[in-house]
PDB file of C-alpha atoms in Angstrom:
ATOM      1  CA  MET A   1       0.160  -0.195  -0.164  1.00  0.00           C
ATOM      2  CA  LYS A   2       1.516   3.266  -1.201  1.00  0.00           C
ATOM      3  CA  PRO A   3       2.268   5.482   1.858  1.00  0.00           C
ATOM      4  CA  SER A   4      -0.073   9.088   2.159  1.00  0.00           C
ATOM      5  CA  SER A   5       1.907  12.388   1.238  1.00  0.00           C
ATOM      6  CA  ASP A   6       2.202  15.017   3.280  1.00  0.00           C
ATOM      7  CA  LYS A   7       0.006  16.511   0.927  1.00  0.00           C
ATOM      8  CA  GLU A   8      -2.920  13.860   1.548  1.00  0.00           C
ATOM      9  CA  LYS A   9      -2.266  14.375   5.027  1.00  0.00           C
ATOM     10  CA  GLN A  10      -3.218  18.091   4.703  1.00  0.00           C
ATOM     11  CA  ALA A  11      -6.112  17.255   2.298  1.00  0.00           C
ATOM     12  CA  ARG A  12      -8.268  14.881   4.591  1.00  0.00           C
ATOM     13  CA  SER A  13     -11.462  16.511   6.113  1.00  0.00           C
ATOM     14  CA  PRO A  14     -12.156  17.358   9.819  1.00  0.00           C
ATOM     15  CA  GLN A  15     -14.651  14.282  10.050  1.00  0.00           C
ATOM     16  CA  GLU A  16     -11.695  12.212   8.954  1.00  0.00           C
ATOM     17  CA  LYS A  17      -9.566  13.590  11.842  1.00  0.00           C
ATOM     18  CA  GLN A  18     -12.473  13.396  14.107  1.00  0.00           C
ATOM     19  CA  ALA A  19     -12.947   9.616  12.940  1.00  0.00           C
ATOM     20  CA  ARG A  20      -9.415   9.071  13.736  1.00  0.00           C
ATOM     21  CA  ALA A  21      -8.889  10.649  16.912  1.00  0.00           C
ATOM     22  CA  PRO A  22      -8.630   8.374  20.441  1.00  0.00           C
ATOM     23  CA  LYS A  23     -12.210   7.977  22.350  1.00  0.00           C
ATOM     24  CA  GLU A  24     -12.158   9.729  25.112  1.00  0.00           C
ATOM     25  CA  GLN A  25     -10.585   7.553  28.444  1.00  0.00           C
ATOM     26  CA  ARG A  26     -12.703   7.201  31.696  1.00  0.00           C
ATOM     27  CA  ALA A  27     -11.779  10.103  34.443  1.00  0.00           C
ATOM     28  CA  PRO A  28      -8.923   9.213  36.967  1.00  0.00           C
ATOM     29  CA  GLN A  29      -9.501   8.592  40.380  1.00  0.00           C
ATOM     30  CA  VAL A  30     -10.119  11.794  42.254  1.00  0.00           C
ATOM     31  CA  LYS A  31      -7.362  14.083  42.819  1.00  0.00           C
ATOM     32  CA  ALA A  32      -6.796  17.593  44.003  1.00  0.00           C
ATOM     33  CA  PRO A  33      -4.980  19.998  42.157  1.00  0.00           C
ATOM     34  CA  LYS A  34      -1.002  20.481  42.672  1.00  0.00           C
ATOM     35  CA  ILE A  35      -1.410  24.093  42.601  1.00  0.00           C
ATOM     36  CA  ALA A  36      -3.440  26.117  44.800  1.00  0.00           C
ATOM     37  CA  PRO A  37      -3.886  30.116  45.394  1.00  0.00           C
ATOM     38  CA  ALA A  38      -3.914  31.468  48.553  1.00  0.00           C
ATOM     39  CA  GLY A  39      -6.323  31.464  51.384  1.00  0.00           C
ATOM     40  CA  VAL A  40      -7.444  27.455  50.445  1.00  0.00           C
ATOM     41  CA  ALA A  41      -6.802  26.482  53.766  1.00  0.00           C
ATOM     42  CA  GLU A  42      -8.653  29.249  55.835  1.00  0.00           C
ATOM     43  CA  ASN A  43     -11.523  29.387  53.833  1.00  0.00           C
ATOM     44  CA  ALA A  44     -11.529  25.438  53.992  1.00  0.00           C
ATOM     45  CA  ALA A  45     -11.524  26.128  57.597  1.00  0.00           C
ATOM     46  CA  ARG A  46     -14.292  28.419  57.644  1.00  0.00           C
ATOM     47  CA  ARG A  47     -16.865  26.202  55.613  1.00  0.00           C
ATOM     48  CA  LEU A  48     -15.717  23.533  58.095  1.00  0.00           C
ATOM     49  CA  ARG A  49     -16.931  25.295  60.833  1.00  0.00           C
ATOM     50  CA  GLU A  50     -19.685  26.244  59.442  1.00  0.00           C
ATOM     51  CA  ILE A  51     -20.423  22.561  58.549  1.00  0.00           C
ATOM     52  CA  ALA A  52     -20.077  21.289  62.233  1.00  0.00           C
ATOM     53  CA  THR A  53     -23.004  24.238  63.072  1.00  0.00           C
ATOM     54  CA  ALA A  54     -25.282  23.282  60.578  1.00  0.00           C
ATOM     55  CA  PHE A  55     -24.883  19.837  61.753  1.00  0.00           C
ATOM     56  CA  GLU A  56     -25.816  20.129  65.121  1.00  0.00           C
ATOM     57  CA  ASN A  57     -28.404  22.406  64.682  1.00  0.00           C
ATOM     58  CA  GLN A  58     -31.485  19.534  63.791  1.00  0.00           C
ATOM     59  CA  SER A  59     -33.502  21.906  63.124  1.00  0.00           C
ATOM     60  CA  ASN A  60     -31.506  21.782  59.327  1.00  0.00           C
ATOM     61  CA  ASP A  61     -32.537  18.496  57.987  1.00  0.00           C
ATOM     62  CA  ALA A  62     -29.631  19.366  55.160  1.00  0.00           C
ATOM     63  CA  PHE A  63     -26.100  19.707  56.809  1.00  0.00           C
ATOM     64  CA  PHE A  64     -23.884  19.641  53.804  1.00  0.00           C
ATOM     65  CA  VAL A  65     -24.441  20.528  49.967  1.00  0.00           C
ATOM     66  CA  MET A  66     -21.235  20.678  47.688  1.00  0.00           C
ATOM     67  CA  HIS A  67     -21.943  22.294  44.154  1.00  0.00           C
ATOM     68  CA  ASN A  68     -19.090  22.749  41.144  1.00  0.00           C
ATOM     69  CA  LEU A  69     -18.700  18.883  41.115  1.00  0.00           C
ATOM     70  CA  VAL A  70     -17.997  16.405  37.908  1.00  0.00           C
ATOM     71  CA  VAL A  71     -20.544  13.692  39.017  1.00  0.00           C
ATOM     72  CA  THR A  72     -20.198  10.129  37.313  1.00  0.00           C
ATOM     73  CA  ARG A  73     -23.341   7.918  37.654  1.00  0.00           C
ATOM     74  CA  ASN A  74     -22.691   4.631  37.112  1.00  0.00           C
ATOM     75  CA  THR A  75     -25.258   1.742  36.572  1.00  0.00           C
ATOM     76  CA  GLN A  76     -25.345  -1.734  35.034  1.00  0.00           C
ATOM     77  CA  SER A  77     -25.394  -0.761  31.530  1.00  0.00           C
ATOM     78  CA  GLN A  78     -24.635   2.739  31.387  1.00  0.00           C
ATOM     79  CA  SER A  79     -21.846   5.794  32.776  1.00  0.00           C
ATOM     80  CA  ILE A  80     -22.888   8.979  32.587  1.00  0.00           C
ATOM     81  CA  ARG A  81     -20.718  11.753  33.586  1.00  0.00           C
ATOM     82  CA  GLY A  82     -21.351  15.643  33.550  1.00  0.00           C
ATOM     83  CA  PRO A  83     -21.827  18.928  35.581  1.00  0.00           C
ATOM     84  CA  GLY A  84     -23.629  18.595  38.880  1.00  0.00           C
ATOM     85  CA  ALA A  85     -23.959  18.619  42.640  1.00  0.00           C
ATOM     86  CA  PHE A  86     -25.116  16.529  46.033  1.00  0.00           C
ATOM     87  CA  GLN A  87     -26.699  16.869  49.317  1.00  0.00           C
ATOM     88  CA  ILE A  88     -26.326  15.306  52.621  1.00  0.00           C
ATOM     89  CA  SER A  89     -29.430  15.458  54.947  1.00  0.00           C
ATOM     90  CA  ARG A  90     -30.803  13.571  58.219  1.00  0.00           C
ATOM     91  CA  SER A  91     -32.965  11.737  55.785  1.00  0.00           C
ATOM     92  CA  GLY A  92     -30.671  10.463  53.041  1.00  0.00           C
ATOM     93  CA  ILE A  93     -28.902  12.054  49.684  1.00  0.00           C
ATOM     94  CA  THR A  94     -29.620  13.542  47.023  1.00  0.00           C
ATOM     95  CA  VAL A  95     -27.771  14.545  44.029  1.00  0.00           C
ATOM     96  CA  VAL A  96     -27.824  16.628  40.995  1.00  0.00           C
ATOM     97  CA  PHE A  97     -26.020  16.340  38.000  1.00  0.00           C
ATOM     98  CA  ILE A  98     -26.132  16.732  33.703  1.00  0.00           C
ATOM     99  CA  ASN A  99     -25.354  13.818  31.176  1.00  0.00           C
ATOM    100  CA  ALA A 100     -22.745  16.167  29.583  1.00  0.00           C
ATOM    101  CA  ASN A 101     -23.100  13.481  26.041  1.00  0.00           C
ATOM    102  CA  SER A 102     -26.508  13.989  25.816  1.00  0.00           C
ATOM    103  CA  ARG A 103     -27.916  15.532  23.074  1.00  0.00           C
ATOM    104  CA  ASN A 104     -30.784  17.114  24.647  1.00  0.00           C
ATOM    105  CA  PRO A 105     -29.052  17.490  27.789  1.00  0.00           C
ATOM    106  CA  THR A 106     -31.547  17.985  31.160  1.00  0.00           C
ATOM    107  CA  GLN A 107     -31.440  18.419  35.085  1.00  0.00           C
ATOM    108  CA  LYS A 108     -31.707  14.731  36.717  1.00  0.00           C
ATOM    109  CA  GLN A 109     -32.167  14.282  40.234  1.00  0.00           C
ATOM    110  CA  ILE A 110     -32.131  11.298  42.302  1.00  0.00           C
ATOM    111  CA  THR A 111     -32.872  11.284  46.084  1.00  0.00           C
ATOM    112  CA  LYS A 112     -32.048   8.185  48.104  1.00  0.00           C
ATOM    113  CA  LYS A 113     -33.187   7.523  52.006  1.00  0.00           C
ATOM    114  CA  TRP A 114     -30.466   6.008  54.335  1.00  0.00           C
ATOM    115  CA  ASN A 115     -32.141   2.721  53.819  1.00  0.00           C
ATOM    116  CA  GLN A 116     -31.862   2.640  50.205  1.00  0.00           C
ATOM    117  CA  VAL A 117     -27.351   3.462  50.495  1.00  0.00           C
ATOM    118  CA  ILE A 118     -25.071   0.714  50.824  1.00  0.00           C
ATOM    119  CA  GLY A 119     -22.233   3.052  52.078  1.00  0.00           C
ATOM    120  CA  VAL A 120     -18.897   4.952  50.598  1.00  0.00           C
ATOM    121  CA  THR A 121     -15.541   4.183  49.758  1.00  0.00           C
ATOM    122  CA  PRO A 122     -12.582   5.610  52.587  1.00  0.00           C
ATOM    123  CA  ASN A 123     -10.029   7.025  49.680  1.00  0.00           C
ATOM    124  CA  ASN A 124     -12.093   7.788  47.363  1.00  0.00           C
ATOM    125  CA  PHE A 125     -15.828  10.085  46.367  1.00  0.00           C
ATOM    126  CA  ASP A 126     -17.939   7.373  45.680  1.00  0.00           C
ATOM    127  CA  ILE A 127     -21.115   6.567  47.401  1.00  0.00           C
ATOM    128  CA  TYR A 128     -22.920   2.828  46.690  1.00  0.00           C
ATOM    129  CA  LEU A 129     -26.739   2.259  46.248  1.00  0.00           C
ATOM    130  CA  GLN A 130     -28.910  -0.830  46.965  1.00  0.00           C
ATOM    131  CA  ASP A 131     -29.855  -0.435  43.541  1.00  0.00           C
ATOM    132  CA  HIS A 132     -26.248  -1.729  42.274  1.00  0.00           C
ATOM    133  CA  SER A 133     -25.599   1.778  40.801  1.00  0.00           C
ATOM    134  CA  SER A 134     -23.357   4.195  42.283  1.00  0.00           C
ATOM    135  CA  PHE A 135     -21.994   7.769  42.168  1.00  0.00           C
ATOM    136  CA  GLU A 136     -18.258   9.380  41.850  1.00  0.00           C
ATOM    137  CA  PHE A 137     -17.687  13.023  42.971  1.00  0.00           C
ATOM    138  CA  GLN A 138     -15.084  15.121  41.489  1.00  0.00           C
ATOM    139  CA  PRO A 139     -14.165  18.618  43.205  1.00  0.00           C
ATOM    140  CA  ALA A 140     -13.774  21.120  40.714  1.00  0.00           C
ATOM    141  CA  ASN A 141     -10.618  23.329  43.219  1.00  0.00           C
ATOM    142  CA  ALA A 142      -8.451  22.545  46.037  1.00  0.00           C
ATOM    143  CA  GLU A 143     -10.504  24.071  48.637  1.00  0.00           C
ATOM    144  CA  ASP A 144     -13.719  22.272  47.804  1.00  0.00           C
ATOM    145  CA  HIS A 145     -11.519  18.991  47.410  1.00  0.00           C
ATOM    146  CA  LEU A 146     -10.197  19.987  50.837  1.00  0.00           C
ATOM    147  CA  VAL A 147     -13.542  20.378  52.261  1.00  0.00           C
ATOM    148  CA  LEU A 148     -15.398  17.270  51.152  1.00  0.00           C
ATOM    149  CA  SER A 149     -12.287  15.439  52.279  1.00  0.00           C
ATOM    150  CA  ALA A 150     -12.536  16.241  55.676  1.00  0.00           C
ATOM    151  CA  PHE A 151     -16.228  15.879  55.673  1.00  0.00           C
ATOM    152  CA  TRP A 152     -16.153  12.741  53.821  1.00  0.00           C
ATOM    153  CA  GLN A 153     -13.270  10.948  56.500  1.00  0.00           C
ATOM    154  CA  THR A 154     -14.822  12.666  59.374  1.00  0.00           C
ATOM    155  CA  PHE A 155     -18.579  11.283  58.556  1.00  0.00           C
ATOM    156  CA  ASN A 156     -17.213   7.695  56.817  1.00  0.00           C
ATOM    157  CA  ASP A 157     -19.042   5.703  60.244  1.00  0.00           C
ATOM    158  CA  ALA A 158     -22.028   7.917  59.475  1.00  0.00           C
ATOM    159  CA  LEU A 159     -22.083   7.075  56.027  1.00  0.00           C
ATOM    160  CA  ASN A 160     -21.513   3.748  56.259  1.00  0.00           C
ATOM    161  CA  GLY A 161     -24.554   2.193  57.721  1.00  0.00           C
ATOM    162  CA  PHE A 162     -24.324   3.746  61.432  1.00  0.00           C
ATOM    163  CA  HIS A 163     -27.074   6.716  60.081  1.00  0.00           C
ATOM    164  CA  VAL A 164     -28.239   6.862  64.452  1.00  0.00           C
ATOM    165  CA  LEU A 165     -25.047   9.190  64.284  1.00  0.00           C
ATOM    166  CA  ILE A 166     -26.271  11.507  61.733  1.00  0.00           C
ATOM    167  CA  GLU A 167     -29.915  11.572  63.410  1.00  0.00           C
ATOM    168  CA  ASN A 168     -28.704  12.485  66.803  1.00  0.00           C
ATOM    169  CA  PRO A 169     -25.818  15.236  66.168  1.00  0.00           C
ATOM    170  CA  LYS A 170     -25.136  15.963  69.714  1.00  0.00           C
ATOM    171  CA  GLN A 171     -24.878  12.649  71.483  1.00  0.00           C
ATOM    172  CA  SER A 172     -22.532  11.755  67.859  1.00  0.00           C
ATOM    173  CA  GLY A 173     -19.564  14.444  68.573  1.00  0.00           C
ATOM    174  CA  LEU A 174     -18.944  14.800  65.287  1.00  0.00           C
ATOM    175  CA  GLY A 175     -19.117  18.493  64.883  1.00  0.00           C
ATOM    176  CA  ASN A 176     -16.617  18.776  67.223  1.00  0.00           C
ATOM    177  CA  ARG A 177     -14.533  16.493  65.303  1.00  0.00           C
ATOM    178  CA  LEU A 178     -15.097  18.279  62.178  1.00  0.00           C
ATOM    179  CA  ARG A 179     -14.250  21.564  64.210  1.00  0.00           C
ATOM    180  CA  THR A 180     -10.822  19.771  65.632  1.00  0.00           C
ATOM    181  CA  VAL A 181      -9.995  19.164  61.838  1.00  0.00           C
ATOM    182  CA  ALA A 182     -10.865  22.642  61.182  1.00  0.00           C
ATOM    183  CA  GLN A 183      -8.594  23.774  63.743  1.00  0.00           C
ATOM    184  CA  TYR A 184      -5.484  21.910  61.777  1.00  0.00           C
ATOM    185  CA  VAL A 185      -6.541  22.921  58.455  1.00  0.00           C
ATOM    186  CA  ASP A 186      -6.208  26.107  59.810  1.00  0.00           C
ATOM    187  CA  THR A 187      -2.738  25.969  61.912  1.00  0.00           C
ATOM    188  CA  HIS A 188      -1.264  23.799  58.988  1.00  0.00           C
ATOM    189  CA  ARG A 189      -2.270  25.672  55.769  1.00  0.00           C
ATOM    190  CA  ALA A 190       0.442  25.115  53.397  1.00  0.00           C
ATOM    191  CA  GLU A 191       0.431  21.500  54.322  1.00  0.00           C
ATOM    192  CA  CYS A 192      -3.043  21.585  53.275  1.00  0.00           C
ATOM    193  CA  SER A 193      -3.543  23.801  50.760  1.00  0.00           C
ATOM    194  CA  ASN A 194      -3.421  21.067  47.901  1.00  0.00           C
ATOM    195  CA  GLY A 195      -6.301  19.567  49.163  1.00  0.00           C
ATOM    196  CA  ALA A 196      -4.364  16.588  50.906  1.00  0.00           C
ATOM    197  CA  LEU A 197      -5.415  15.503  54.079  1.00  0.00           C
ATOM    198  CA  ASN A 198      -5.305  12.525  56.792  1.00  0.00           C
ATOM    199  CA  VAL A 199      -8.653  12.638  59.379  1.00  0.00           C
ATOM    200  CA  GLU A 200      -7.197   9.583  61.222  1.00  0.00           C
ATOM    201  CA  ASP A 201      -3.850  10.956  61.765  1.00  0.00           C
ATOM    202  CA  ILE A 202      -5.300  14.555  62.822  1.00  0.00           C
ATOM    203  CA  LEU A 203      -7.701  12.510  65.416  1.00  0.00           C
ATOM    204  CA  ASP A 204      -5.631  10.150  66.047  1.00  0.00           C
ATOM    205  CA  GLY A 205      -8.153   7.403  66.170  1.00  0.00           C
ATOM    206  CA  ASP A 206      -9.312   7.546  69.117  1.00  0.00           C
ATOM    207  CA  ILE A 207     -11.702  10.567  69.766  1.00  0.00           C
ATOM    208  CA  PRO A 208     -14.283   9.448  72.389  1.00  0.00           C
ATOM    209  CA  PHE A 209     -18.073   9.770  71.537  1.00  0.00           C
ATOM    210  CA  VAL A 210     -19.051  12.896  72.857  1.00  0.00           C
ATOM    211  CA  GLU A 211     -22.719  11.978  75.506  1.00  0.00           C
ATOM    212  CA  GLU A 212     -23.596  15.474  74.823  1.00  0.00           C
ATOM    213  CA  GLN A 213     -22.095  18.327  73.419  1.00  0.00           C
ATOM    214  CA  GLU A 214     -23.681  22.443  72.619  1.00  0.00           C
ATOM    215  CA  THR A 215     -22.835  23.788  69.907  1.00  0.00           C
ATOM    216  CA  GLN A 216     -20.180  26.228  70.223  1.00  0.00           C
ATOM    217  CA  LYS A 217     -21.671  30.263  70.281  1.00  0.00           C
ATOM    218  CA  TYR A 218     -18.899  32.831  71.102  1.00  0.00           C
ATOM    219  CA  SER A 219     -19.881  35.872  73.249  1.00  0.00           C
ATOM    220  CA  PRO A 220     -17.612  38.171  74.771  1.00  0.00           C
ATOM    221  CA  LEU A 221     -17.450  38.338  78.882  1.00  0.00           C
ATOM    222  CA  LYS A 222     -19.816  40.777  80.699  1.00  0.00           C
ATOM    223  CA  VAL A 223     -19.628  41.213  85.084  1.00  0.00           C
ATOM    224  CA  GLY A 224     -22.643  38.747  86.439  1.00  0.00           C
ATOM    225  CA  ASP A 225     -21.508  35.484  83.583  1.00  0.00           C
ATOM    226  CA  VAL A 226     -20.260  32.708  84.642  1.00  0.00           C
ATOM    227  CA  VAL A 227     -16.956  31.054  83.610  1.00  0.00           C
ATOM    228  CA  ASP A 228     -16.307  27.528  84.648  1.00  0.00           C
ATOM    229  CA  GLY A 229     -17.965  28.057  87.948  1.00  0.00           C
ATOM    230  CA  TRP A 230     -16.741  31.302  88.422  1.00  0.00           C
ATOM    231  CA  LYS A 231     -18.536  34.317  88.664  1.00  0.00           C
ATOM    232  CA  LEU A 232     -17.928  37.711  87.401  1.00  0.00           C
ATOM    233  CA  VAL A 233     -18.177  40.332  89.946  1.00  0.00           C
ATOM    234  CA  ARG A 234     -16.661  43.555  88.910  1.00  0.00           C
ATOM    235  CA  GLN A 235     -14.240  44.608  86.017  1.00  0.00           C
ATOM    236  CA  LEU A 236     -11.013  45.562  87.418  1.00  0.00           C
ATOM    237  CA  GLY A 237      -8.965  47.018  84.129  1.00  0.00           C
ATOM    238  CA  ASN A 238      -9.245  47.061  80.261  1.00  0.00           C
ATOM    239  CA  GLY A 239      -6.511  47.319  77.716  1.00  0.00           C
ATOM    240  CA  GLY A 240      -5.088  46.503  74.511  1.00  0.00           C
ATOM    241  CA  PHE A 241      -4.589  42.666  75.375  1.00  0.00           C
ATOM    242  CA  GLY A 242      -7.678  41.972  76.923  1.00  0.00           C
ATOM    243  CA  THR A 243     -10.417  42.861  79.875  1.00  0.00           C
ATOM    244  CA  VAL A 244      -9.776  41.409  83.547  1.00  0.00           C
ATOM    245  CA  PHE A 245     -12.634  40.571  85.928  1.00  0.00           C
ATOM    246  CA  HIS A 246     -13.069  40.004  90.034  1.00  0.00           C
ATOM    247  CA  ALA A 247     -14.516  36.777  90.530  1.00  0.00           C
ATOM    248  CA  GLN A 248     -15.873  34.884  92.945  1.00  0.00           C
ATOM    249  CA  GLU A 249     -16.695  31.086  93.196  1.00  0.00           C
ATOM    250  CA  GLN A 250     -20.284  30.063  92.775  1.00  0.00           C
ATOM    251  CA  LYS A 251     -19.329  27.055  95.713  1.00  0.00           C
ATOM    252  CA  ASP A 252     -17.945  29.279  98.097  1.00  0.00           C
ATOM    253  CA  PRO A 253     -17.617  33.109  97.497  1.00  0.00           C
ATOM    254  CA  GLN A 254     -14.964  33.469  99.592  1.00  0.00           C
ATOM    255  CA  ASN A 255     -12.714  32.025  97.073  1.00  0.00           C
ATOM    256  CA  VAL A 256     -11.804  34.612  94.538  1.00  0.00           C
ATOM    257  CA  ALA A 257      -9.018  34.741  91.613  1.00  0.00           C
ATOM    258  CA  ALA A 258      -8.859  37.484  88.494  1.00  0.00           C
ATOM    259  CA  ILE A 259      -9.979  36.165  85.669  1.00  0.00           C
ATOM    260  CA  LYS A 260      -8.475  37.594  81.960  1.00  0.00           C
ATOM    261  CA  THR A 261     -10.987  37.843  79.174  1.00  0.00           C
ATOM    262  CA  MET A 262      -9.600  37.995  75.365  1.00  0.00           C
ATOM    263  CA  ARG A 263     -10.212  41.517  73.237  1.00  0.00           C
ATOM    264  CA  VAL A 264     -10.016  40.867  69.543  1.00  0.00           C
ATOM    265  CA  PRO A 265      -9.876  43.697  67.056  1.00  0.00           C
ATOM    266  CA  SER A 266     -13.316  45.194  65.583  1.00  0.00           C
ATOM    267  CA  GLU A 267     -12.482  43.687  61.850  1.00  0.00           C
ATOM    268  CA  VAL A 268     -12.040  40.139  63.508  1.00  0.00           C
ATOM    269  CA  LYS A 269     -15.550  37.979  63.091  1.00  0.00           C
ATOM    270  CA  VAL A 270     -16.304  35.773  65.806  1.00  0.00           C
ATOM    271  CA  GLY A 271     -16.163  32.427  65.104  1.00  0.00           C
ATOM    272  CA  THR A 272     -13.694  32.823  62.152  1.00  0.00           C
ATOM    273  CA  PRO A 273     -10.454  31.295  61.511  1.00  0.00           C
ATOM    274  CA  LEU A 274      -8.729  34.082  62.234  1.00  0.00           C
ATOM    275  CA  PHE A 275     -10.429  34.731  65.528  1.00  0.00           C
ATOM    276  CA  HIS A 276      -9.180  31.414  66.727  1.00  0.00           C
ATOM    277  CA  ARG A 277      -5.823  32.065  65.685  1.00  0.00           C
ATOM    278  CA  HIS A 278      -5.899  35.504  68.126  1.00  0.00           C
ATOM    279  CA  ALA A 279      -7.440  32.968  71.176  1.00  0.00           C
ATOM    280  CA  ASP A 280      -4.597  30.490  70.580  1.00  0.00           C
ATOM    281  CA  LEU A 281      -2.297  32.788  70.499  1.00  0.00           C
ATOM    282  CA  PHE A 282      -4.457  34.020  73.800  1.00  0.00           C
ATOM    283  CA  ALA A 283      -4.357  30.576  75.555  1.00  0.00           C
ATOM    284  CA  GLU A 284      -0.208  30.565  75.370  1.00  0.00           C
ATOM    285  CA  GLU A 285      -0.363  33.200  77.792  1.00  0.00           C
ATOM    286  CA  ALA A 286      -1.325  30.688  80.445  1.00  0.00           C
ATOM    287  CA  THR A 287       0.771  27.995  78.755  1.00  0.00           C
ATOM    288  CA  ARG A 288       4.081  30.346  79.220  1.00  0.00           C
ATOM    289  CA  SER A 289       3.135  31.239  82.788  1.00  0.00           C
ATOM    290  CA  PHE A 290       2.724  27.657  83.683  1.00  0.00           C
ATOM    291  CA  ASN A 291       6.524  27.113  82.682  1.00  0.00           C
ATOM    292  CA  PHE A 292       7.541  29.964  85.169  1.00  0.00           C
ATOM    293  CA  PHE A 293       5.954  28.470  88.285  1.00  0.00           C
ATOM    294  CA  ALA A 294       7.327  29.770  91.244  1.00  0.00           C
ATOM    295  CA  ALA A 295       8.838  32.692  89.668  1.00  0.00           C
ATOM    296  CA  ALA A 296       8.238  36.051  91.353  1.00  0.00           C
ATOM    297  CA  TYR A 297       8.065  37.939  88.683  1.00  0.00           C
ATOM    298  CA  VAL A 298       5.683  35.982  86.793  1.00  0.00           C
ATOM    299  CA  LEU A 299       1.610  35.397  87.719  1.00  0.00           C
ATOM    300  CA  THR A 300       0.994  32.083  87.368  1.00  0.00           C
ATOM    301  CA  ALA A 301      -2.252  30.665  85.587  1.00  0.00           C
ATOM    302  CA  GLN A 302      -4.389  28.306  87.246  1.00  0.00           C
ATOM    303  CA  ASP A 303      -6.755  27.251  84.609  1.00  0.00           C
ATOM    304  CA  GLU A 304      -8.649  28.497  80.818  1.00  0.00           C
ATOM    305  CA  GLY A 305     -10.943  27.846  77.931  1.00  0.00           C
ATOM    306  CA  LYS A 306     -12.477  29.206  74.948  1.00  0.00           C
ATOM    307  CA  THR A 307     -16.339  29.037  75.871  1.00  0.00           C
ATOM    308  CA  PRO A 308     -18.452  31.200  76.059  1.00  0.00           C
ATOM    309  CA  TRP A 309     -15.371  33.440  75.468  1.00  0.00           C
ATOM    310  CA  PRO A 310     -11.138  33.121  75.368  1.00  0.00           C
ATOM    311  CA  TRP A 311     -10.460  33.659  79.320  1.00  0.00           C
ATOM    312  CA  ILE A 312      -7.545  33.003  81.735  1.00  0.00           C
ATOM    313  CA  ARG A 313      -7.657  32.184  85.294  1.00  0.00           C
ATOM    314  CA  TYR A 314      -5.586  33.799  87.882  1.00  0.00           C
ATOM    315  CA  PRO A 315      -5.498  33.407  91.683  1.00  0.00           C
TER     316      PRO A 315
END
């Protein structure tokens, strides 16, 4: 057979070239982008804290939503792929997607109750259903990948048959676990900004089942408030680093102490990652005083906490 000349190759029609093009391969397993813009970890940490709060609020049926995904639906007869989103609620999962290869692409919605779900895989964003179908989710960017990865791993047991954890959010302790992960993400930004995360290592695989935990609500302390069994009687001073109160122990008013509360700049929004960083730096004051125990020039802290507002108690 005579080989084709360069002129003959150039003369081939676009239809012939398209026919010779290789078929589209199936998408690889989910991988986070290698390069991430600044703010990825900070934004992800904020979103994780918001998810934890929404989860613990039992008036919310849906508590997790992820948009801008590439969704693949696999059945026994076909595989459909296109843009979509999914939602996790107390009652089940809802997936919305569009078949990108359809001549007339229309949005489809599939809702499954938890008793219709088999479970999820631990290392990929796949969920398997009782009707022998499955969904695969691929986030569009590093921030979404980080948020989904943290949620997917933290809620893995709940998504794999232990649905009582979702039905009883305060008793499950999952909200606090997600906050722990958020704090890690916020303090290890460079490490987490590419979307990589191992929740088991963060939680050390030994987080106790919380019998009851209220959603964290931060509000500045004032005279009359009670902090860890100590009532704030009057304000002693106010400075750039905090406010100091004279406090009495409720069980024995003869016991008195000084309680210092954190001051944050007015531009710092309560509950944001920046707020938590201020709280961590504030708590370090107590840690430093522990290291100077019995030193005459340092007042040693006796206790510290972060709710309902970051505080340090001195004798």
